[in-house]
Short mmCIF file of C-alpha atoms and ligand atoms in Angstrom, two decimals:
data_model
loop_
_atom_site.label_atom_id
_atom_site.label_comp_id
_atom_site.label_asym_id
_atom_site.label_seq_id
_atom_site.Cartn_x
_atom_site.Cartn_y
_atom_site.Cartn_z
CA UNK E 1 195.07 81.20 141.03
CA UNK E 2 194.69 77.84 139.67
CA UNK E 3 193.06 75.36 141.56
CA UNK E 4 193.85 71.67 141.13
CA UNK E 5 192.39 68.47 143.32
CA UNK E 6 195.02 66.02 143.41
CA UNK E 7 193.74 62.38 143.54
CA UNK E 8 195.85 60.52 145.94
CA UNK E 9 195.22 57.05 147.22
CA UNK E 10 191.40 57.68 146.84
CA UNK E 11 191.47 60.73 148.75
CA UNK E 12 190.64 64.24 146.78
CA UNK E 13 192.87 66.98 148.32
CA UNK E 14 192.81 70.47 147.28
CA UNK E 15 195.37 72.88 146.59
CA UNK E 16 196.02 76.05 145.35
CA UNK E 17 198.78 76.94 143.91
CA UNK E 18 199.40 80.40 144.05
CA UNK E 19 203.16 80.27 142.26
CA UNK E 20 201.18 79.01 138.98
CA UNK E 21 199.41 80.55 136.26
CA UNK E 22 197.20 80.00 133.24
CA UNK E 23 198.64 81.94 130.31
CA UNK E 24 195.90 84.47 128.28
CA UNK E 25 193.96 82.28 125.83
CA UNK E 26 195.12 85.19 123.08
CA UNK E 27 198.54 83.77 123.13
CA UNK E 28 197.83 80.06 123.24
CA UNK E 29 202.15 80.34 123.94
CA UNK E 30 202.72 78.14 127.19
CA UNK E 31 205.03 80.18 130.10
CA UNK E 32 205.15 76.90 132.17
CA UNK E 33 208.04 74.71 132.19
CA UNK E 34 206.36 72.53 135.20
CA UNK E 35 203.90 70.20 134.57
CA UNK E 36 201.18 69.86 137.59
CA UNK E 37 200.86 66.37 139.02
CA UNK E 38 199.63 63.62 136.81
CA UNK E 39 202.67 62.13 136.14
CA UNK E 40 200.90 58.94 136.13
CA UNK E 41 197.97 60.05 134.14
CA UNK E 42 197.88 57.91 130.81
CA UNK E 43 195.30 58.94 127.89
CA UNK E 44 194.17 55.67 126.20
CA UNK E 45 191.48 56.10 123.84
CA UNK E 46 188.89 58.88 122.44
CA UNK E 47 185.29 58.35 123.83
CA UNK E 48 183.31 61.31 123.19
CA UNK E 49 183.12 64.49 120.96
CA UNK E 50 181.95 67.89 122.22
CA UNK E 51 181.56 71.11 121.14
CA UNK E 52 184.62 72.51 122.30
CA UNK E 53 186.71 69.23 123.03
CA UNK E 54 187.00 65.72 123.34
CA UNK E 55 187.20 63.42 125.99
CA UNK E 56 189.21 60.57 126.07
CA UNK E 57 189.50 57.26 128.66
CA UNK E 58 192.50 57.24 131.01
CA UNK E 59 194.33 55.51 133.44
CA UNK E 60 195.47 57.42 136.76
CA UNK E 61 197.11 55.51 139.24
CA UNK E 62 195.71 52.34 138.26
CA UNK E 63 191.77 53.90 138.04
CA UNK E 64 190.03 54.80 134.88
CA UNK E 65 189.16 57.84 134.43
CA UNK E 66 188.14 60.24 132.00
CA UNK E 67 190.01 63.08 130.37
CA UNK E 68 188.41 66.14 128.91
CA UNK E 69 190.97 67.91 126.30
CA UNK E 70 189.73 71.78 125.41
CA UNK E 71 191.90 73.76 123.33
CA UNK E 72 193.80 76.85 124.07
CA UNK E 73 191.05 79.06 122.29
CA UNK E 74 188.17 77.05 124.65
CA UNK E 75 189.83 78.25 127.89
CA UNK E 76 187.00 80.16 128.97
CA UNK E 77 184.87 76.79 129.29
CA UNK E 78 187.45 75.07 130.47
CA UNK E 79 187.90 77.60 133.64
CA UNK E 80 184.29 77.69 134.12
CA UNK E 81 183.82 74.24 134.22
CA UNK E 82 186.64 73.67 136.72
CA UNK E 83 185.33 76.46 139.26
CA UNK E 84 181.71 74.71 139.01
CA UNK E 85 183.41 71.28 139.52
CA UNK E 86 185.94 72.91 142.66
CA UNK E 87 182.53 74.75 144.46
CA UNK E 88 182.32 73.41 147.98
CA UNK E 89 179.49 70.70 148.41
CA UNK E 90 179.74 69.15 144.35
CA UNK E 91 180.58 65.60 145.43
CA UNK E 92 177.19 64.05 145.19
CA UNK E 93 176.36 60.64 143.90
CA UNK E 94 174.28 62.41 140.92
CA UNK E 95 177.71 64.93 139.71
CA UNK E 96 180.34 63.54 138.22
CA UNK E 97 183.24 63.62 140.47
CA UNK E 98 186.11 65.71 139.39
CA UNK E 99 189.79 64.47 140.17
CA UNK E 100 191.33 67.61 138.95
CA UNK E 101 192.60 70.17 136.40
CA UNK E 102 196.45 70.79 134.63
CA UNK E 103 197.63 72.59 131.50
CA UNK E 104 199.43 70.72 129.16
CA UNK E 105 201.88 70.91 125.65
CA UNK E 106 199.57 69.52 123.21
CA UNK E 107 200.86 65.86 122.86
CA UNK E 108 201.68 66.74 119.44
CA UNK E 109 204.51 68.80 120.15
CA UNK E 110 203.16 71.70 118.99
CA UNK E 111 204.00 75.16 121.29
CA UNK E 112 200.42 75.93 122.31
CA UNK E 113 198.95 74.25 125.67
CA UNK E 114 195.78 71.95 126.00
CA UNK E 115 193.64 72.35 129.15
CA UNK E 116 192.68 68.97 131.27
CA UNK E 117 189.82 67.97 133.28
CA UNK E 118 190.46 64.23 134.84
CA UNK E 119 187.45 62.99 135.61
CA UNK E 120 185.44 59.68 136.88
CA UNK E 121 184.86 57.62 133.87
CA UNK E 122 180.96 56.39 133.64
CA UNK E 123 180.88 53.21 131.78
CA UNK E 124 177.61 53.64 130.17
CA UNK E 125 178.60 56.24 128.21
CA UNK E 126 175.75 59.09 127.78
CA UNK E 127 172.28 58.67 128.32
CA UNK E 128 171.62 59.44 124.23
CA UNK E 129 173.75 57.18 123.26
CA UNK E 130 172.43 54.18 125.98
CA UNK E 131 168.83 54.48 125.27
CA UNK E 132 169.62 54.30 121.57
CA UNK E 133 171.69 50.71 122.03
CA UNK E 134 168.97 49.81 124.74
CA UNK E 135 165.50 49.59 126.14
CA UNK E 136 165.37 50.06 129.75
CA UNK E 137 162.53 48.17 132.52
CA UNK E 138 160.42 50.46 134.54
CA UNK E 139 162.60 49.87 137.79
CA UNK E 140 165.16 51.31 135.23
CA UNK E 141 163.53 54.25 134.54
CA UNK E 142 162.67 55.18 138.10
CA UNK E 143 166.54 55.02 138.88
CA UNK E 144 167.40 57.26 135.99
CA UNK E 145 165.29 59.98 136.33
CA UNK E 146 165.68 60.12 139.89
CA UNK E 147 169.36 60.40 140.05
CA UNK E 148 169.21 62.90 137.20
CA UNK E 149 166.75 64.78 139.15
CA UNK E 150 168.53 64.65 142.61
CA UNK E 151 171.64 65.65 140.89
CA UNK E 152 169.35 68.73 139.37
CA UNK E 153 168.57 69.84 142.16
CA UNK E 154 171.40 69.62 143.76
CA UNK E 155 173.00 72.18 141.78
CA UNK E 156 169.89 74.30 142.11
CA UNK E 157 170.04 74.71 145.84
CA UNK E 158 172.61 76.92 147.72
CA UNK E 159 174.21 75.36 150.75
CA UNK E 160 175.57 77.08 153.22
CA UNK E 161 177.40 75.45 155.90
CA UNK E 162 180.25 77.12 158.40
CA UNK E 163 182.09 78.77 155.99
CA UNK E 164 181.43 77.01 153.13
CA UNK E 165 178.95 78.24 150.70
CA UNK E 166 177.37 76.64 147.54
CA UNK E 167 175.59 78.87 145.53
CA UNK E 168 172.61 77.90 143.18
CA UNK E 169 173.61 76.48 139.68
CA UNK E 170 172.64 76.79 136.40
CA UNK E 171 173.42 73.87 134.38
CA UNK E 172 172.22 75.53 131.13
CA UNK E 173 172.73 72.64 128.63
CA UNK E 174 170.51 69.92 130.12
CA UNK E 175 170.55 67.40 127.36
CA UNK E 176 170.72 63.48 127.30
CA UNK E 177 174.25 63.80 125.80
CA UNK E 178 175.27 65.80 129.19
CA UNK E 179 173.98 62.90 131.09
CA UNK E 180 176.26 59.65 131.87
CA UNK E 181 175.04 56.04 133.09
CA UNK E 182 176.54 54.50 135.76
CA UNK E 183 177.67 50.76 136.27
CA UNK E 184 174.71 50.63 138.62
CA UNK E 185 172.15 52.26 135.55
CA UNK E 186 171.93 55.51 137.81
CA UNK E 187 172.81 58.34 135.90
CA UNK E 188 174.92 61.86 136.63
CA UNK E 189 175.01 65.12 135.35
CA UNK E 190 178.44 66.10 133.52
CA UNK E 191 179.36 69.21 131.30
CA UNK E 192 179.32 72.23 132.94
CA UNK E 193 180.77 74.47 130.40
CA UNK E 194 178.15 76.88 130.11
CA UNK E 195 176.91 76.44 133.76
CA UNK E 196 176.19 79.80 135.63
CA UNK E 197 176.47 80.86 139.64
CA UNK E 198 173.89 82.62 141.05
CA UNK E 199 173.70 84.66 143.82
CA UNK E 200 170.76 86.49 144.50
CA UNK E 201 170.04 88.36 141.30
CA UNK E 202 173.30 88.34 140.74
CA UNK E 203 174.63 85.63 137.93
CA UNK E 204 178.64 85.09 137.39
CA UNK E 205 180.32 83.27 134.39
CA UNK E 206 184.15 82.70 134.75
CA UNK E 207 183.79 84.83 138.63
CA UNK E 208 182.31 87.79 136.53
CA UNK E 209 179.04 89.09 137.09
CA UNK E 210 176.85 89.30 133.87
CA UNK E 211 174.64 92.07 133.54
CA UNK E 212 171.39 90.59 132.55
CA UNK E 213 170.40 93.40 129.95
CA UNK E 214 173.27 93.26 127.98
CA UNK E 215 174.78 89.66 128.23
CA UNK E 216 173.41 86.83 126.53
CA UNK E 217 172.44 85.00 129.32
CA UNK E 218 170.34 83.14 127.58
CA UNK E 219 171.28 82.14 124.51
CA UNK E 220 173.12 79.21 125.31
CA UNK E 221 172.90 75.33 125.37
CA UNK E 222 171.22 72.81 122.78
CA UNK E 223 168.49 73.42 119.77
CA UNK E 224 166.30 70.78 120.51
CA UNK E 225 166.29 71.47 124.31
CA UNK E 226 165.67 74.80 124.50
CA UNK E 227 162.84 76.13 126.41
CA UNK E 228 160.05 78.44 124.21
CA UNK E 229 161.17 81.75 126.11
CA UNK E 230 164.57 81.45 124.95
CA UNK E 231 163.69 80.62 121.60
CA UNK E 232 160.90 83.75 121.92
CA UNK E 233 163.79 85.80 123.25
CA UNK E 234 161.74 86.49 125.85
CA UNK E 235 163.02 85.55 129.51
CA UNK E 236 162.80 86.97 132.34
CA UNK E 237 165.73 88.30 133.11
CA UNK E 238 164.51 90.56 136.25
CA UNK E 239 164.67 87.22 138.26
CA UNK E 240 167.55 85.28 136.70
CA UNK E 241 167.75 82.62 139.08
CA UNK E 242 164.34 81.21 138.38
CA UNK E 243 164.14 81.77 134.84
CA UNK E 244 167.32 79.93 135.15
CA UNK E 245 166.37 76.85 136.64
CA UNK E 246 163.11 76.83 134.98
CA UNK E 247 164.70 76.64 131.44
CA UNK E 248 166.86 73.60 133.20
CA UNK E 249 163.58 71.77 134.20
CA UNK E 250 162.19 72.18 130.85
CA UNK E 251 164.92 70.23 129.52
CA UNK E 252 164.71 67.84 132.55
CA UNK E 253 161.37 66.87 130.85
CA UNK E 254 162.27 66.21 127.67
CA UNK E 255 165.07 64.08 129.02
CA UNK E 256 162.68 61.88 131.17
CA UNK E 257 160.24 61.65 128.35
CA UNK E 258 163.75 60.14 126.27
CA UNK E 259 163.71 57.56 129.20
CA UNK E 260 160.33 56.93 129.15
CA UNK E 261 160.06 56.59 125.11
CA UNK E 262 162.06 53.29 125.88
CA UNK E 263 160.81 52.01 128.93
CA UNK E 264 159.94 47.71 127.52
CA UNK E 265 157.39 48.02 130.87
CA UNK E 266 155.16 50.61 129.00
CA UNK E 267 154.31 49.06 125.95
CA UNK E 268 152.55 46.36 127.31
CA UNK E 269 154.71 43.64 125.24
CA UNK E 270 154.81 45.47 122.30
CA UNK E 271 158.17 46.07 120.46
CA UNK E 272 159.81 49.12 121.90
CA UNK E 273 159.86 51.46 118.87
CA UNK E 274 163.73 52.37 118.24
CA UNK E 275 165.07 55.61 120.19
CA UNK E 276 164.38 58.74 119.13
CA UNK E 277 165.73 62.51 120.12
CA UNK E 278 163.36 65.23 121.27
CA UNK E 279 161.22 66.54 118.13
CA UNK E 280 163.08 64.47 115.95
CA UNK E 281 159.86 63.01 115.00
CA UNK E 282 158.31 66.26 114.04
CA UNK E 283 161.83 68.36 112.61
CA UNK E 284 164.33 65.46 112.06
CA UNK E 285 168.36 65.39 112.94
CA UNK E 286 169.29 69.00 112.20
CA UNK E 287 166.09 71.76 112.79
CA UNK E 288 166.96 75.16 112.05
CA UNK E 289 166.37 78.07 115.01
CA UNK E 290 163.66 79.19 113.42
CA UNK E 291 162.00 75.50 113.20
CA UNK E 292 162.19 74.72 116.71
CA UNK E 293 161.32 78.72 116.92
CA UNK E 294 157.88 77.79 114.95
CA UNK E 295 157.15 74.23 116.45
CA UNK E 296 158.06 75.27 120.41
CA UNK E 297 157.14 78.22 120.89
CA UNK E 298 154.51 79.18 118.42
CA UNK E 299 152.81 75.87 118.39
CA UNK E 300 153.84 74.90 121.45
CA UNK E 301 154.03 71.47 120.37
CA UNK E 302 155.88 69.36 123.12
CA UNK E 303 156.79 65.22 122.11
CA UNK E 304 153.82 62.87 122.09
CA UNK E 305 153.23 60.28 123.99
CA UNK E 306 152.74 56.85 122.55
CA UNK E 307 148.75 56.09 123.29
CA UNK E 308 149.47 52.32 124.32
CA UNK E 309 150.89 53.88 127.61
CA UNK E 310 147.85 52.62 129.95
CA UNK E 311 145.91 55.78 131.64
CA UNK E 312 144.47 53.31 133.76
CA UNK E 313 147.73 52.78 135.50
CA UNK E 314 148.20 55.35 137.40
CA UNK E 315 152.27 55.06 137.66
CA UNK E 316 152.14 56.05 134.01
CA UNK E 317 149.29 58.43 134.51
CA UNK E 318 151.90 60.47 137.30
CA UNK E 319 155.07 59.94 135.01
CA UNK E 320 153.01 61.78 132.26
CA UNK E 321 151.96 64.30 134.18
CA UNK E 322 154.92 65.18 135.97
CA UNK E 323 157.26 65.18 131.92
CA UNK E 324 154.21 67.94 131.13
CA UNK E 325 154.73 69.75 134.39
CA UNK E 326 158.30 70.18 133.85
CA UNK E 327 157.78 71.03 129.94
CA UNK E 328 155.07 73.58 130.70
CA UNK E 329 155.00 76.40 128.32
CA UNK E 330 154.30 78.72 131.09
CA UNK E 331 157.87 78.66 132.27
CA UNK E 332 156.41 79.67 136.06
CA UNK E 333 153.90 76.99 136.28
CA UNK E 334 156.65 74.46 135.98
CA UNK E 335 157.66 72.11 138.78
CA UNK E 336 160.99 72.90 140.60
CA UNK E 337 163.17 70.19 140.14
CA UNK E 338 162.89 69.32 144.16
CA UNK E 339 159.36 68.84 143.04
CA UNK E 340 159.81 66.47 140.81
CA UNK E 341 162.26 64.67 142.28
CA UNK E 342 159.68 64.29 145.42
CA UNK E 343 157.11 62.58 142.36
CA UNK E 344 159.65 60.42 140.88
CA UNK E 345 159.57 58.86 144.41
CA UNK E 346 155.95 58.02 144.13
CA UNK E 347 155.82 56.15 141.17
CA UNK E 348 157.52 52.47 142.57
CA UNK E 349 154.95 52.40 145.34
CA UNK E 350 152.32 53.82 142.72
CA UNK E 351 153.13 51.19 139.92
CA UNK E 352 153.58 48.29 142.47
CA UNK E 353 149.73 48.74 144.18
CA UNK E 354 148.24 48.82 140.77
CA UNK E 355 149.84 45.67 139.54
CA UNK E 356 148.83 43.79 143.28
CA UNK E 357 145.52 45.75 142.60
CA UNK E 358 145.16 44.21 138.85
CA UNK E 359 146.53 40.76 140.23
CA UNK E 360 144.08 40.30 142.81
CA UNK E 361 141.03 41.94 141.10
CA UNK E 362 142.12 39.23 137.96
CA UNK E 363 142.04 36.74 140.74
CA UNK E 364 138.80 38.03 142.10
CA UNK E 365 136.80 37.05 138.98
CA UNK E 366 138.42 34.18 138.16
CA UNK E 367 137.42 32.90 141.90
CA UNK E 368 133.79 34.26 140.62
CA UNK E 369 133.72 32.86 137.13
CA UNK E 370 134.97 29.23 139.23
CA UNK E 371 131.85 29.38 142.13
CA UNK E 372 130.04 30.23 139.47
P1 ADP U 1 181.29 68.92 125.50
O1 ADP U 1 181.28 70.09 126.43
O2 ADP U 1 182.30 69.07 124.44
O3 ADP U 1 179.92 68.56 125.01
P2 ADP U 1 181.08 66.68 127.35
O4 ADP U 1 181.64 66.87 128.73
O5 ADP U 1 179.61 66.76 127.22
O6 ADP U 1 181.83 67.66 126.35
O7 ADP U 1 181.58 65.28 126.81
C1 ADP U 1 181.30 64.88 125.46
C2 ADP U 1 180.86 63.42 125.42
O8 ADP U 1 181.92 62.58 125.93
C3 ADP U 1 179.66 63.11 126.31
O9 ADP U 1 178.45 63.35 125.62
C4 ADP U 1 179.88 61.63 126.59
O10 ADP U 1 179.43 60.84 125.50
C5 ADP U 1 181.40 61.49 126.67
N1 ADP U 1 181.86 61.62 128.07
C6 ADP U 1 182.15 62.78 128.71
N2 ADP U 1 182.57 62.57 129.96
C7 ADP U 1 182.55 61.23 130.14
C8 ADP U 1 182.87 60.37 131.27
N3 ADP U 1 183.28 60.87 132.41
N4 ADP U 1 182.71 59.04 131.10
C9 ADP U 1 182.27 58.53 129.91
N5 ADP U 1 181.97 59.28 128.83
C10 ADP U 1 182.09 60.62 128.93
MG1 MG U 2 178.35 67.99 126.19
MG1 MG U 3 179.69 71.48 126.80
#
């Protein structure tokens, strides 16, 4: 069965198509003469490289969007990301919305078939990429790591409503390169390739279950984000679902730590030093497994923070604490990603009394110094 959401006149409907097949990645031959409907869909210009595709900007009925390309032998991630993107409940403000999914000839004319994802288009590009062009302000900050972290967890909690049923997600490659930036500087959460459904103690991949002894359930996702028990080889695999998610919030740390690293409000007027990835610091552009291996998990050394971050204010003492909760090297002693999206709310309210507080105390003795 092949599912495709058809984007028509701003309205998503969903259909399945029962009459129409994907062909066996082995073949990479296409057995269908129809094409599925995005007659109007025009592919304009590249905009991002993955692993296993690229994505290009689009034009569908007048609306950007975004088009991720795999290949025939990617199939696998393309099917799992369109059955994460088609689960009931995935339109939040914090996922990126998903138009739909066709199989295509390659536009080169060649016999085998590309596989399309149409998706929004985010006009920020990823996270990485905007924090390297660009410092962000502290109201910034708050907004991005609070629509990253409501979109976490999101996909963490299973819904259940009528006969609808969303089951806790995975994401499994949390990175700032899997993270876009909206128009409005809120960010979403976009490659689900590797993403996993859980149910229970039960995880599926592409609908089929993975047995947790023998699959490598957790060997996937990004170098430089992955959490000391995967590099250890050591996860807990009796309770998937939380050793899940807890390798997700790891990386959810290191990825507000990014934002923080160029947050202008934090340096107290200071030159923002230029971006940075994750370690790069301590290992550089390309570490090695057995690097991150050495520096992670054996030294347990997490990224610094700069010391002209004020511990007397305590927004910044909160946002600190909250990047080493989520990074802990304890992977149960970390928040849950509820957690800290529940903190991420306190620090406006936090950061705003201590500036009235600093205002009026500076106030205070200049009113002294004056009587006196
Ligand atoms: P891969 O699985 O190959 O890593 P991604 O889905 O992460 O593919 O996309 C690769 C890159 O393309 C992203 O890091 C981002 O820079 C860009 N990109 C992906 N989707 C969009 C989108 N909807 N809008 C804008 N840029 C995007
Ligand atoms: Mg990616
Ligand atoms: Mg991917």
């Amino acid at each position: 069965r092949l599912w495709i959401a058809m984007f028509m006149n701003g309205v998503i409907k969903k259909k399945n198509l029962d009459s129409v097949h994907l062909v066996e990645s082995q073949t990479c031959q296409s057995s269908i003469s129809q094409s599925l409907d995005f007659g109007n869909l025009k592919i304009e210009e590249l905009i991002g490289n993955g692993r296993y595709g690229s994505v290009w900007k689009g034009v569908l009925n007048d609306q950007t969007v975004a088009v991720k390309i795999f290949n025939c032998h990617h199939k696998q991630y393309f099917v799992n990301e369109r059955d994460i993107y088609t689960l009931p409940f995935m339109d939040h403000p914090s996922i990126l919305k998903f138009f739909g999914a066709e199989e295509k000839s390659a536009h080169n004319g060649s016999p085998y078939i590309e596989y399309h994802l149409v998706l929004s288009y985010a006009p920020g590009g990823c996270l990485q990429d905007y924090l390297r062009k660009q410092t962000v302000s502290w109201i910034t900050l708050c907004k991005m790591t609070q629509s990253i972290t409501a979109g976490l967890s999101h996909l963490h909690s299973e819904i259940q409503k009528g006969d609808k049923r969303k089951p806790c997600i995975a994401h499994r490659d949390l990175s700032s390169r899997n993270i876009l930036v909206k128009e409005d500087k809120s960010c979403i959460i976009c490659d689900f390739g590797f993403s996993m459904q859980i149910a229970g103690s039960k995880c599926f991949v592409n609908g089929v279950e993975q047995n947790a002894e023998t699959s490598s359930l957790c060997d996937v996702g990004t170098l430089r984000y992955m959490a000391p028990e995967i590099l250890e080889g050591a996860v807990n695999l009796r309770d998937c679902e939380s050793s899940l998610k807890q390798i997700d919030v790891y990386a959810l740390g290191l990825i507000i730590w990014e934002v923080a690293s160029r947050c202008s409000d934090l340096y107290q007027g200071m030159e923002v030093p230029p971006y940075k990835l994750p370690f790069e610091h301590e290992v550089g552009l390309n570490p090695s497994y057995e690097q991150m291996q050495v520096l992670v998990t054996r030294h347990k050394a997490r990224p610094l923070f700069p010391d002209i971050w004020k511990d007397t204010n305590p927004a910044i003492r909160s946002l600190k604490e909250t990047i080493e909760d989520c990074w802990d090297h304890d992977a149960e002693a970390r928040l849950t990603a509820l957690c800290v999206y529940e903190r991420l709310l306190e620090l406006p309210p936090l950061w705003e009394r201590y500036k009235s507080g600093t205002v009026s105390a500076a106030v205070g003795s200049h009113l002294g110094a004056v009587a006196q």
